[in-house]
């Protein structure tokens, strides 16, 4: 449980938010040309990092907008928050 | 030679004030080389080592554990054992484990306090009723004992449940697996550790794996905090930290690690003599032999390795517990804790070879691995020893995420993941 600084609403309790998993997984541009291995990679394989991880979050019980977060999963410390479409900060 | 535990050894040791009991396992330094190394000294890792030594004559093996035996998820779960899974592959896997549980204390000469007190799963809406009936039929077709209970039968089996039709999620029925129950989780780890140690397995605690050394596509050994250990076979049984180990070998797994919480109350006299689980409202409860209510909460939805969870998860579970069991309303909770569980997209485990020769993974048990401890170890040992899966774990390979042949136990598994 922690506080999240929504880029649209400001600081709110984490329980207002929905975690959306790993960020920056690009949707395949040509889905019909993907091999089974590439589909598995896109759909299922995750880095699941212990440490600094890039994630998507949704302010589900607030403005309902999606944004990105850089968070250390070993201690839940939030390093950065940035809007969708913005460049991820260098880590 | 390992001394056998018996009433005679108890009397003999009582005469010396219990000060001369033999150590249950040694505390050796790692050798330079082993035939196989198991990464992770939880129940699944220790049982893997035990069956490798016992059934496959692999005695020159080691278990390396970052912390101490029984300090991870083995000592953090709510100890529920059942095999009433929906799909054939899961039924085979979990019932294999349940059959081993039934003779485990005798086999290990260690009382794991396996108690077949039954597990009851409740239905709270029409879809639950349909799902549970379907699962009951599926279980019986697979030779797994299961009965469907009406609301009255639920009340009769566990009288403290509030079966009033006026509550927010009324009890519309339930299923019962009588062979299911609980066991003492620490004893399972200790019993397997003692059994494996007696057959020559080195159990090395406080030894964290820092890297996996590869030669091309084969494993050559592991780097640990106690130095390099040469081995051709590495079986990783690291639960929530499986992805961390996989990343060391340059592999990605279809896992997300999340905190799962549990809590226990102050001890009270016997009040609930079975295990009751409710998927829809996410509450499950049993009573330990010490008298504590053992309550399982849910997972948080974000990846975290912190071994603590969010307060609202516990609050939601306790809300549901109180509605179902008004008699618990003045109980005080003593302890709450979290464990990191590795969740697969299909809520089924992975017991599999990998693209790297000699590297095996046993992971993805998510929120329900304890029940499978003996079967998981037995089948994983078979997979490592023969470099081929046993027919019971063949479906639980890594390649199912490529082929699409998933074993989807989400929801069907009788508890939300």
CSV table of C-alpha atoms in Angstrom, one decimal:
chain,number,residue,atom,x,y,z
A,1,UNK,CA,0.0,0.0,0.0
A,2,UNK,CA,1.5,3.3,-1.0
A,3,UNK,CA,0.6,6.7,-2.4
A,4,UNK,CA,0.6,7.3,-6.2
A,5,UNK,CA,0.9,10.8,-7.7
A,6,UNK,CA,-1.5,10.6,-10.6
A,7,UNK,CA,-0.3,13.0,-13.3
A,8,UNK,CA,-3.9,14.2,-13.7
A,9,UNK,CA,-5.3,14.2,-10.2
A,10,UNK,CA,-2.4,14.4,-7.8
A,11,UNK,CA,-1.5,12.2,-4.9
A,12,UNK,CA,-4.0,9.4,-4.1
A,13,UNK,CA,-4.1,6.1,-2.3
A,14,UNK,CA,-2.9,3.1,-4.2
A,15,UNK,CA,-6.2,1.3,-3.8
A,16,UNK,CA,-7.8,3.8,-6.3
A,17,UNK,CA,-5.5,2.5,-9.0
A,18,UNK,CA,-5.3,-0.7,-11.1
A,19,UNK,CA,-1.9,-2.1,-12.0
A,20,UNK,CA,-1.6,-2.8,-15.7
A,21,UNK,CA,1.6,-4.8,-15.8
A,22,UNK,CA,4.9,-4.2,-17.6
A,23,UNK,CA,5.1,-1.1,-19.8
A,24,UNK,CA,6.5,-0.5,-23.3
A,25,UNK,CA,5.5,-3.9,-24.7
A,26,UNK,CA,4.8,-2.9,-28.2
A,27,UNK,CA,1.7,-4.3,-29.9
A,28,UNK,CA,2.8,-6.3,-33.0
A,29,UNK,CA,2.6,-4.1,-36.1
A,30,UNK,CA,1.9,-7.1,-38.4
A,31,UNK,CA,0.0,-9.6,-36.2
A,32,UNK,CA,-0.7,-12.0,-39.1
A,33,UNK,CA,3.1,-12.4,-39.7
A,34,UNK,CA,3.9,-13.3,-36.1
A,35,UNK,CA,5.3,-16.8,-35.3
A,36,UNK,CA,4.0,-18.8,-32.3
A,37,UNK,CA,7.1,-17.9,-30.4
A,38,UNK,CA,6.7,-14.2,-31.1
A,39,UNK,CA,3.1,-14.4,-30.0
A,40,UNK,CA,4.1,-16.2,-26.7
A,41,UNK,CA,6.7,-13.5,-26.1
A,42,UNK,CA,4.2,-10.7,-26.7
A,43,UNK,CA,1.3,-12.3,-24.8
A,44,UNK,CA,2.9,-14.1,-21.9
A,45,UNK,CA,6.6,-13.6,-21.3
A,46,UNK,CA,7.4,-10.9,-18.7
A,47,UNK,CA,10.6,-9.5,-17.2
A,48,UNK,CA,9.0,-9.6,-13.7
A,49,UNK,CA,12.0,-7.6,-12.4
A,50,UNK,CA,13.1,-7.5,-8.8
A,51,UNK,CA,14.3,-3.9,-8.8
A,52,UNK,CA,13.5,-1.0,-11.0
A,53,UNK,CA,10.6,-1.9,-13.4
A,54,UNK,CA,8.6,0.2,-15.9
A,55,UNK,CA,4.9,-0.3,-15.5
A,56,UNK,CA,1.5,0.8,-16.7
A,57,UNK,CA,-1.1,2.0,-14.1
A,58,UNK,CA,-4.7,3.1,-14.5
A,59,UNK,CA,-6.5,5.5,-12.1
A,60,UNK,CA,-9.5,3.2,-12.1
A,61,UNK,CA,-11.4,4.9,-9.3
A,62,UNK,CA,-10.4,8.4,-10.3
A,63,UNK,CA,-9.9,10.0,-13.7
A,64,UNK,CA,-9.6,6.5,-15.3
A,65,UNK,CA,-6.6,7.6,-17.3
A,66,UNK,CA,-3.6,5.4,-18.0
A,67,UNK,CA,0.0,6.5,-17.2
A,68,UNK,CA,3.4,5.0,-16.7
A,69,UNK,CA,5.4,4.5,-13.6
A,70,UNK,CA,9.0,3.5,-12.8
A,71,UNK,CA,8.9,1.6,-9.5
A,72,UNK,CA,11.4,-0.4,-7.5
A,73,UNK,CA,9.6,-3.7,-6.9
A,74,UNK,CA,12.0,-4.7,-4.1
A,75,UNK,CA,10.7,-1.9,-1.8
A,76,UNK,CA,7.7,-0.4,-3.7
A,77,UNK,CA,9.5,3.0,-4.0
A,78,UNK,CA,8.2,5.0,-6.9
A,79,UNK,CA,11.0,6.5,-8.9
A,80,UNK,CA,9.1,8.4,-11.6
A,81,UNK,CA,5.7,8.8,-13.2
A,82,UNK,CA,5.1,10.0,-16.7
A,83,UNK,CA,2.2,10.2,-19.1
A,84,UNK,CA,1.4,7.8,-21.9
A,85,UNK,CA,3.3,8.7,-25.0
A,86,UNK,CA,6.0,10.5,-23.1
A,87,UNK,CA,9.6,9.2,-23.3
A,88,UNK,CA,10.6,7.0,-20.3
A,89,UNK,CA,13.1,8.7,-18.0
A,90,UNK,CA,16.7,7.4,-18.2
A,91,UNK,CA,17.5,5.0,-15.4
B,1,UNK,CA,23.1,-43.2,10.4
B,2,UNK,CA,19.9,-41.4,11.0
B,3,UNK,CA,18.1,-42.3,14.3
B,4,UNK,CA,14.5,-43.3,13.8
B,5,UNK,CA,11.8,-41.3,15.6
B,6,UNK,CA,9.6,-43.6,17.7
B,7,UNK,CA,8.0,-43.8,21.1
B,8,UNK,CA,11.2,-45.5,22.3
B,9,UNK,CA,13.5,-42.7,21.1
B,10,UNK,CA,11.1,-40.2,22.8
B,11,UNK,CA,11.4,-42.0,26.1
B,12,UNK,CA,15.2,-42.4,25.8
B,13,UNK,CA,15.6,-38.7,25.0
B,14,UNK,CA,13.2,-37.7,27.8
B,15,UNK,CA,15.7,-39.4,30.3
B,16,UNK,CA,18.4,-36.9,29.1
B,17,UNK,CA,16.0,-33.9,29.2
B,18,UNK,CA,15.7,-33.8,25.4
B,19,UNK,CA,19.2,-32.4,25.2
B,20,UNK,CA,20.8,-35.1,23.1
B,21,UNK,CA,18.5,-35.3,20.0
B,22,UNK,CA,20.4,-35.9,16.8
B,23,UNK,CA,20.4,-32.9,14.5
B,24,UNK,CA,17.7,-33.4,11.8
B,25,UNK,CA,20.1,-32.4,9.1
B,26,UNK,CA,23.8,-31.4,8.8
B,27,UNK,CA,25.0,-27.9,7.9
B,28,UNK,CA,27.7,-28.7,5.3
B,29,UNK,CA,29.8,-26.4,3.2
B,30,UNK,CA,29.2,-26.9,-0.5
B,31,UNK,CA,31.4,-29.4,-2.4
B,32,UNK,CA,33.1,-28.3,-5.7
B,33,UNK,CA,30.8,-30.4,-7.8
B,34,UNK,CA,27.4,-32.1,-7.7
B,35,UNK,CA,25.5,-34.3,-10.1
B,36,UNK,CA,22.5,-31.9,-9.6
B,37,UNK,CA,21.8,-28.8,-7.6
B,38,UNK,CA,18.3,-27.7,-6.5
B,39,UNK,CA,17.9,-24.0,-6.1
B,40,UNK,CA,15.5,-23.2,-3.4
B,41,UNK,CA,15.1,-25.1,0.0
B,42,UNK,CA,11.3,-24.8,0.3
B,43,UNK,CA,9.0,-27.8,0.5
B,44,UNK,CA,9.0,-28.3,-3.3
B,45,UNK,CA,12.8,-28.1,-3.6
B,46,UNK,CA,13.5,-30.4,-0.6
B,47,UNK,CA,11.0,-32.9,-1.8
B,48,UNK,CA,12.6,-32.8,-5.3
B,49,UNK,CA,15.9,-33.6,-3.7
B,50,UNK,CA,14.4,-36.3,-1.5
B,51,UNK,CA,12.9,-38.1,-4.5
B,52,UNK,CA,16.0,-37.6,-6.6
B,53,UNK,CA,17.9,-39.5,-3.9
B,54,UNK,CA,15.3,-42.0,-3.1
B,55,UNK,CA,13.8,-43.0,-6.5
B,56,UNK,CA,16.6,-42.1,-8.9
B,57,UNK,CA,19.7,-42.9,-6.8
B,58,UNK,CA,21.1,-39.4,-7.3
B,59,UNK,CA,22.8,-38.9,-3.9
B,60,UNK,CA,25.6,-36.5,-4.9
B,61,UNK,CA,23.2,-33.6,-5.0
B,62,UNK,CA,22.7,-30.4,-3.1
B,63,UNK,CA,19.9,-28.0,-2.2
B,64,UNK,CA,21.0,-24.3,-2.0
B,65,UNK,CA,18.8,-22.0,-0.1
B,66,UNK,CA,19.1,-18.2,0.2
B,67,UNK,CA,17.6,-18.0,3.6
B,68,UNK,CA,16.8,-20.9,6.0
B,69,UNK,CA,14.8,-24.1,5.6
B,70,UNK,CA,11.1,-23.4,5.9
B,71,UNK,CA,11.5,-19.6,6.0
B,72,UNK,CA,9.9,-18.8,2.6
B,73,UNK,CA,6.5,-19.6,1.3
B,74,UNK,CA,6.5,-23.1,2.9
B,75,UNK,CA,6.2,-21.4,6.2
B,76,UNK,CA,3.9,-18.7,5.0
B,77,UNK,CA,0.9,-20.5,3.4
B,78,UNK,CA,-2.4,-21.5,4.9
B,79,UNK,CA,-1.6,-25.3,4.6
B,80,UNK,CA,-4.7,-26.3,2.7
B,81,UNK,CA,-4.4,-29.6,0.7
B,82,UNK,CA,-7.0,-30.6,-1.8
B,83,UNK,CA,-7.1,-32.0,-5.4
B,84,UNK,CA,-10.6,-31.0,-6.6
B,85,UNK,CA,-9.3,-29.2,-9.7
B,86,UNK,CA,-11.4,-29.0,-12.9
B,87,UNK,CA,-9.1,-30.1,-15.8
B,88,UNK,CA,-7.8,-33.6,-16.3
B,89,UNK,CA,-4.2,-32.6,-16.3
B,90,UNK,CA,-4.6,-30.7,-13.0
B,91,UNK,CA,-6.6,-33.5,-11.4
B,92,UNK,CA,-3.8,-35.9,-12.2
B,93,UNK,CA,-1.2,-33.7,-10.8
B,94,UNK,CA,-2.8,-32.6,-7.6
B,95,UNK,CA,-4.3,-36.0,-6.8
B,96,UNK,CA,-0.9,-37.6,-7.3
B,97,UNK,CA,0.2,-35.3,-4.5
B,98,UNK,CA,-2.8,-36.1,-2.3
B,99,UNK,CA,-2.1,-39.8,-2.6
B,100,UNK,CA,1.5,-39.2,-1.4
B,101,UNK,CA,0.3,-37.0,1.4
B,102,UNK,CA,-1.8,-39.9,2.7
B,103,UNK,CA,1.3,-41.9,3.6
B,104,UNK,CA,3.8,-39.2,4.0
B,105,UNK,CA,4.3,-39.1,7.8
B,106,UNK,CA,5.1,-42.9,7.7
B,107,UNK,CA,7.3,-42.5,4.7
B,108,UNK,CA,9.4,-39.7,6.2
B,109,UNK,CA,9.2,-41.0,9.8
B,110,UNK,CA,8.2,-37.4,10.6
B,111,UNK,CA,4.8,-36.3,11.7
B,112,UNK,CA,3.6,-33.8,9.1
B,113,UNK,CA,0.2,-33.7,10.9
B,114,UNK,CA,-1.7,-34.4,7.8
B,115,UNK,CA,-5.4,-34.1,8.8
B,116,UNK,CA,-8.1,-35.1,6.3
B,117,UNK,CA,-10.7,-32.8,7.8
B,118,UNK,CA,-12.3,-32.0,4.4
B,119,UNK,CA,-12.3,-28.9,2.3
B,120,UNK,CA,-15.6,-27.2,1.5
B,121,UNK,CA,-16.0,-24.7,-1.3
B,122,UNK,CA,-19.0,-22.4,-1.1
B,123,UNK,CA,-21.2,-21.1,-3.9
B,124,UNK,CA,-22.7,-17.7,-3.6
B,125,UNK,CA,-24.4,-17.1,-6.9
B,126,UNK,CA,-26.0,-19.1,-9.7
B,127,UNK,CA,-22.9,-19.2,-11.8
B,128,UNK,CA,-20.9,-20.5,-8.8
B,129,UNK,CA,-23.6,-23.3,-8.4
B,130,UNK,CA,-23.2,-24.3,-12.0
B,131,UNK,CA,-19.4,-24.1,-11.9
B,132,UNK,CA,-19.2,-26.1,-8.7
B,133,UNK,CA,-21.6,-28.8,-9.9
B,134,UNK,CA,-19.6,-29.1,-13.1
B,135,UNK,CA,-16.4,-29.4,-11.2
B,136,UNK,CA,-17.9,-32.0,-8.9
B,137,UNK,CA,-18.8,-34.1,-11.9
B,138,UNK,CA,-15.4,-33.6,-13.5
B,139,UNK,CA,-13.7,-34.6,-10.2
B,140,UNK,CA,-15.7,-37.8,-10.0
B,141,UNK,CA,-14.9,-38.7,-13.6
B,142,UNK,CA,-11.3,-38.4,-12.6
B,143,UNK,CA,-11.7,-40.6,-9.6
B,144,UNK,CA,-11.4,-37.7,-7.1
B,145,UNK,CA,-13.9,-37.8,-4.3
B,146,UNK,CA,-16.3,-34.9,-4.5
B,147,UNK,CA,-19.9,-34.2,-3.4
B,148,UNK,CA,-22.2,-31.3,-4.0
B,149,UNK,CA,-23.9,-30.0,-0.9
B,150,UNK,CA,-27.2,-28.1,-0.6
B,151,UNK,CA,-27.3,-25.0,1.7
B,152,UNK,CA,-28.8,-27.2,4.5
B,153,UNK,CA,-26.0,-29.7,4.1
B,154,UNK,CA,-23.4,-26.9,4.2
B,155,UNK,CA,-25.0,-25.7,7.5
B,156,UNK,CA,-25.0,-29.3,8.9
B,157,UNK,CA,-21.3,-29.8,8.0
B,158,UNK,CA,-20.2,-26.5,9.4
B,159,UNK,CA,-22.8,-25.1,11.7
B,160,UNK,CA,-21.2,-21.7,12.4
B,161,UNK,CA,-21.6,-20.6,8.8
B,162,UNK,CA,-24.3,-18.0,8.4
B,163,UNK,CA,-26.6,-19.5,5.7
B,164,UNK,CA,-29.3,-16.8,6.0
B,165,UNK,CA,-30.7,-15.8,2.6
B,166,UNK,CA,-30.6,-12.2,3.8
B,167,UNK,CA,-26.8,-11.7,3.7
B,168,UNK,CA,-25.1,-9.9,0.8
B,169,UNK,CA,-23.7,-13.1,-0.8
B,170,UNK,CA,-25.9,-15.9,0.5
B,171,UNK,CA,-24.7,-19.5,0.6
B,172,UNK,CA,-26.5,-21.3,-2.2
B,173,UNK,CA,-24.5,-24.6,-1.8
B,174,UNK,CA,-21.1,-26.0,-1.8
B,175,UNK,CA,-18.8,-28.8,-2.7
B,176,UNK,CA,-16.9,-31.1,-0.3
B,177,UNK,CA,-13.8,-33.1,-0.7
B,178,UNK,CA,-13.5,-35.3,2.3
B,179,UNK,CA,-10.0,-36.5,1.6
B,180,UNK,CA,-8.7,-33.0,1.5
B,181,UNK,CA,-7.5,-31.1,4.6
B,182,UNK,CA,-4.4,-29.5,6.1
B,183,UNK,CA,-0.9,-30.4,7.2
B,184,UNK,CA,1.8,-28.7,9.3
B,185,UNK,CA,3.7,-26.7,6.8
B,186,UNK,CA,7.0,-26.4,8.7
B,187,UNK,CA,7.0,-30.1,9.4
B,188,UNK,CA,6.8,-30.9,5.7
B,189,UNK,CA,10.0,-28.9,5.0
B,190,UNK,CA,11.8,-30.3,8.0
B,191,UNK,CA,10.7,-33.8,7.3
B,192,UNK,CA,11.8,-33.7,3.7
B,193,UNK,CA,15.1,-32.0,4.7
B,194,UNK,CA,15.8,-34.7,7.3
B,195,UNK,CA,14.9,-37.4,4.8
B,196,UNK,CA,17.0,-36.0,2.0
B,197,UNK,CA,19.9,-35.4,4.4
B,198,UNK,CA,19.8,-39.0,5.6
B,199,UNK,CA,20.4,-40.1,2.0
B,200,UNK,CA,23.4,-37.9,1.5
B,201,UNK,CA,21.9,-34.7,0.1
B,202,UNK,CA,23.8,-31.6,1.1
B,203,UNK,CA,21.4,-28.9,2.4
B,204,UNK,CA,23.2,-25.6,2.2
B,205,UNK,CA,21.5,-22.7,3.8
B,206,UNK,CA,22.3,-19.0,3.6
B,207,UNK,CA,23.6,-19.6,0.1
B,208,UNK,CA,22.2,-17.3,-2.5
B,209,UNK,CA,22.5,-18.0,-6.2
B,210,UNK,CA,24.1,-15.0,-8.0
B,211,UNK,CA,24.5,-16.4,-11.5
B,212,UNK,CA,24.1,-19.4,-13.8
B,213,UNK,CA,27.1,-20.3,-15.8
B,214,UNK,CA,26.4,-21.6,-19.3
B,215,UNK,CA,28.6,-23.1,-21.9
B,216,UNK,CA,26.6,-22.4,-25.1
B,217,UNK,CA,23.3,-24.1,-24.5
B,218,UNK,CA,24.2,-26.2,-21.5
B,219,UNK,CA,24.5,-25.5,-17.8
B,220,UNK,CA,28.0,-25.7,-16.3
B,221,UNK,CA,27.3,-24.5,-12.8
B,222,UNK,CA,26.0,-21.8,-10.5
B,223,UNK,CA,27.7,-18.9,-8.8
B,224,UNK,CA,26.7,-18.5,-5.2
B,225,UNK,CA,27.5,-16.4,-2.2
B,226,UNK,CA,29.5,-19.5,-1.0
B,227,UNK,CA,31.5,-19.8,-4.3
B,228,UNK,CA,31.1,-21.5,-7.6
B,229,UNK,CA,29.4,-24.9,-7.7
B,230,UNK,CA,30.0,-27.1,-10.8
B,231,UNK,CA,27.0,-29.1,-11.9
B,232,UNK,CA,25.4,-30.2,-15.2
B,233,UNK,CA,21.8,-30.1,-13.8
B,234,UNK,CA,20.2,-27.2,-12.1
B,235,UNK,CA,16.6,-27.5,-10.9
B,236,UNK,CA,15.2,-24.1,-10.0
B,237,UNK,CA,12.4,-24.2,-7.4
B,238,UNK,CA,12.5,-20.6,-6.3
B,239,UNK,CA,8.8,-19.7,-6.2
B,240,UNK,CA,8.4,-15.9,-6.3
B,241,UNK,CA,12.0,-15.4,-7.3
B,242,UNK,CA,11.9,-17.8,-10.3
B,243,UNK,CA,12.0,-14.9,-12.7
B,244,UNK,CA,15.1,-13.5,-11.0
B,245,UNK,CA,16.9,-16.8,-11.5
B,246,UNK,CA,15.6,-17.2,-15.1
B,247,UNK,CA,16.9,-13.7,-15.9
B,248,UNK,CA,20.4,-14.8,-14.7
B,249,UNK,CA,20.3,-17.5,-17.4
B,250,UNK,CA,18.9,-15.1,-20.0
B,251,UNK,CA,15.4,-16.7,-20.0
B,252,UNK,CA,12.1,-15.0,-19.6
B,253,UNK,CA,9.2,-16.8,-17.9
B,254,UNK,CA,5.4,-16.1,-18.2
B,255,UNK,CA,5.3,-15.2,-14.5
B,256,UNK,CA,4.4,-12.2,-12.3
B,257,UNK,CA,5.4,-12.1,-8.7
B,258,UNK,CA,2.9,-10.7,-6.3
B,259,UNK,CA,2.4,-10.4,-2.6
B,260,UNK,CA,-0.2,-12.8,-1.1
B,261,UNK,CA,-1.3,-12.3,2.5
B,262,UNK,CA,-2.4,-14.5,5.3
B,263,UNK,CA,-3.3,-13.9,8.9
B,264,UNK,CA,-4.0,-15.8,12.1
B,265,UNK,CA,-6.2,-15.0,15.1
B,266,UNK,CA,-5.6,-15.5,18.8
B,267,UNK,CA,-5.9,-19.2,19.7
B,268,UNK,CA,-9.4,-20.3,20.8
B,269,UNK,CA,-11.0,-23.6,21.6
B,270,UNK,CA,-12.0,-25.8,18.6
B,271,UNK,CA,-14.7,-24.0,16.6
B,272,UNK,CA,-14.3,-25.1,13.0
B,273,UNK,CA,-13.2,-28.6,12.3
B,274,UNK,CA,-12.9,-28.3,8.5
B,275,UNK,CA,-11.5,-26.0,5.9
B,276,UNK,CA,-14.1,-23.6,4.3
B,277,UNK,CA,-13.2,-21.7,1.1
B,278,UNK,CA,-15.2,-19.2,-0.7
B,279,UNK,CA,-14.1,-18.0,-4.1
B,280,UNK,CA,-16.7,-15.4,-4.8
B,281,UNK,CA,-16.1,-13.4,-1.6
B,282,UNK,CA,-12.5,-14.5,-1.3
B,283,UNK,CA,-12.4,-15.8,2.2
B,284,UNK,CA,-11.0,-19.0,3.5
B,285,UNK,CA,-10.6,-20.2,7.0
B,286,UNK,CA,-9.5,-23.2,9.0
B,287,UNK,CA,-8.3,-23.7,12.5
B,288,UNK,CA,-4.8,-24.8,13.4
B,289,UNK,CA,-4.0,-27.4,16.1
B,290,UNK,CA,-2.9,-24.5,18.3
B,291,UNK,CA,-6.4,-23.1,18.0
B,292,UNK,CA,-5.7,-20.1,15.8
B,293,UNK,CA,-8.0,-19.3,12.9
B,294,UNK,CA,-5.9,-19.4,9.8
B,295,UNK,CA,-7.2,-17.0,7.2
B,296,UNK,CA,-6.0,-16.6,3.7
B,297,UNK,CA,-6.4,-13.2,1.9
B,298,UNK,CA,-5.8,-12.4,-1.8
B,299,UNK,CA,-3.0,-11.1,-3.8
B,300,UNK,CA,-2.3,-7.5,-4.7
B,301,UNK,CA,-2.5,-6.8,-8.4
B,302,UNK,CA,0.9,-5.2,-8.8
B,303,UNK,CA,4.4,-6.9,-9.1
B,304,UNK,CA,6.2,-6.7,-5.8
B,305,UNK,CA,8.9,-8.6,-3.9
B,306,UNK,CA,8.3,-6.9,-0.6
B,307,UNK,CA,6.6,-9.8,1.3
B,308,UNK,CA,4.0,-7.4,2.5
B,309,UNK,CA,0.6,-6.7,1.0
B,310,UNK,CA,-2.0,-3.9,1.1
B,311,UNK,CA,-4.2,-3.3,4.0
B,312,UNK,CA,-7.4,-3.2,2.0
B,313,UNK,CA,-6.8,-6.8,0.8
B,314,UNK,CA,-6.9,-8.0,4.4
B,315,UNK,CA,-9.9,-5.8,5.2
B,316,UNK,CA,-11.9,-7.2,2.2
B,317,UNK,CA,-11.2,-10.7,3.3
B,318,UNK,CA,-12.2,-10.0,6.9
B,319,UNK,CA,-15.4,-8.3,5.8
B,320,UNK,CA,-16.3,-11.5,4.0
B,321,UNK,CA,-15.3,-13.7,6.9
B,322,UNK,CA,-17.4,-11.7,9.3
B,323,UNK,CA,-20.5,-11.9,7.1
B,324,UNK,CA,-20.1,-15.7,6.7
B,325,UNK,CA,-19.2,-16.3,10.4
B,326,UNK,CA,-20.7,-13.6,12.6
B,327,UNK,CA,-19.4,-15.6,15.6
B,328,UNK,CA,-15.9,-14.4,14.8
B,329,UNK,CA,-16.8,-10.8,15.1
B,330,UNK,CA,-14.9,-10.3,18.4
B,331,UNK,CA,-11.8,-12.3,17.5
B,332,UNK,CA,-8.5,-10.5,17.6
B,333,UNK,CA,-6.0,-11.0,14.9
B,334,UNK,CA,-2.5,-11.8,16.1
B,335,UNK,CA,-0.3,-11.9,13.1
B,336,UNK,CA,-0.4,-10.9,9.4
B,337,UNK,CA,2.3,-11.6,6.8
B,338,UNK,CA,2.9,-11.8,3.1
B,339,UNK,CA,4.7,-14.1,0.7
B,340,UNK,CA,5.7,-13.6,-2.9
B,341,UNK,CA,3.8,-15.9,-5.2
B,342,UNK,CA,4.7,-16.5,-8.9
B,343,UNK,CA,1.5,-16.4,-10.9
B,344,UNK,CA,1.2,-18.0,-14.3
B,345,UNK,CA,-1.3,-16.6,-16.9
B,346,UNK,CA,-3.3,-19.8,-16.7
B,347,UNK,CA,-3.0,-20.3,-12.9
B,348,UNK,CA,-1.3,-23.6,-13.5
B,349,UNK,CA,2.3,-24.5,-12.6
B,350,UNK,CA,5.3,-25.1,-14.8
B,351,UNK,CA,7.4,-28.2,-14.2
B,352,UNK,CA,9.5,-28.2,-17.3
B,353,UNK,CA,12.7,-28.5,-19.2
B,354,UNK,CA,13.9,-25.2,-20.8
B,355,UNK,CA,15.8,-24.3,-23.9
B,356,UNK,CA,19.0,-24.6,-21.9
B,357,UNK,CA,20.2,-28.2,-21.5
B,358,UNK,CA,20.3,-29.1,-17.8
B,359,UNK,CA,18.2,-26.2,-16.6
B,360,UNK,CA,14.8,-27.1,-15.2
B,361,UNK,CA,12.1,-25.0,-13.7
B,362,UNK,CA,9.5,-25.8,-11.2
B,363,UNK,CA,7.5,-22.7,-10.7
B,364,UNK,CA,4.3,-20.8,-11.3
B,365,UNK,CA,2.4,-22.5,-8.4
B,366,UNK,CA,1.0,-19.1,-7.6
B,367,UNK,CA,-1.3,-19.0,-4.6
B,368,UNK,CA,-1.7,-22.8,-4.2
B,369,UNK,CA,1.6,-24.7,-4.2
B,370,UNK,CA,1.7,-26.1,-0.8
B,371,UNK,CA,-0.9,-28.8,-1.5
B,372,UNK,CA,1.2,-30.2,-4.3
B,373,UNK,CA,4.5,-30.3,-2.4
B,374,UNK,CA,5.1,-34.1,-2.4
B,375,UNK,CA,3.8,-34.7,-6.0
B,376,UNK,CA,5.6,-31.7,-7.3
B,377,UNK,CA,8.9,-33.0,-5.9
B,378,UNK,CA,8.3,-36.5,-7.2
B,379,UNK,CA,7.5,-35.4,-10.7
B,380,UNK,CA,10.2,-32.8,-10.9
B,381,UNK,CA,12.8,-35.3,-9.7
B,382,UNK,CA,11.6,-37.6,-12.5
B,383,UNK,CA,11.9,-34.8,-15.0
B,384,UNK,CA,15.5,-33.9,-13.9
B,385,UNK,CA,16.7,-37.5,-13.6
B,386,UNK,CA,15.4,-38.6,-17.0
B,387,UNK,CA,15.6,-35.3,-18.8
B,388,UNK,CA,12.0,-36.0,-19.7
B,389,UNK,CA,8.8,-35.1,-18.0
B,390,UNK,CA,6.6,-37.8,-16.3
B,391,UNK,CA,3.3,-38.3,-18.0
B,392,UNK,CA,1.6,-36.5,-15.1
B,393,UNK,CA,3.5,-33.3,-15.6
B,394,UNK,CA,3.9,-33.4,-19.3
B,395,UNK,CA,1.1,-30.9,-19.8
B,396,UNK,CA,2.8,-28.4,-17.5
B,397,UNK,CA,5.6,-27.6,-19.8
B,398,UNK,CA,6.9,-24.1,-20.7
B,399,UNK,CA,6.0,-24.7,-24.4
B,400,UNK,CA,2.3,-24.5,-23.6
B,401,UNK,CA,2.5,-20.8,-23.8
B,402,UNK,CA,3.8,-21.1,-27.4
B,403,UNK,CA,1.4,-23.9,-28.5
B,404,UNK,CA,-1.6,-22.4,-26.7
B,405,UNK,CA,-2.4,-25.6,-24.9
B,406,UNK,CA,-3.0,-23.9,-21.6
B,407,UNK,CA,-4.4,-25.6,-18.5
B,408,UNK,CA,-6.7,-22.8,-17.5
B,409,UNK,CA,-7.5,-23.2,-13.8
B,410,UNK,CA,-8.4,-19.6,-13.2
B,411,UNK,CA,-11.7,-19.6,-11.4
B,412,UNK,CA,-12.1,-23.3,-12.1
B,413,UNK,CA,-9.6,-24.0,-9.4
B,414,UNK,CA,-12.2,-23.3,-6.8
B,415,UNK,CA,-10.4,-20.2,-5.5
B,416,UNK,CA,-9.6,-16.9,-7.0
B,417,UNK,CA,-5.9,-16.3,-7.8
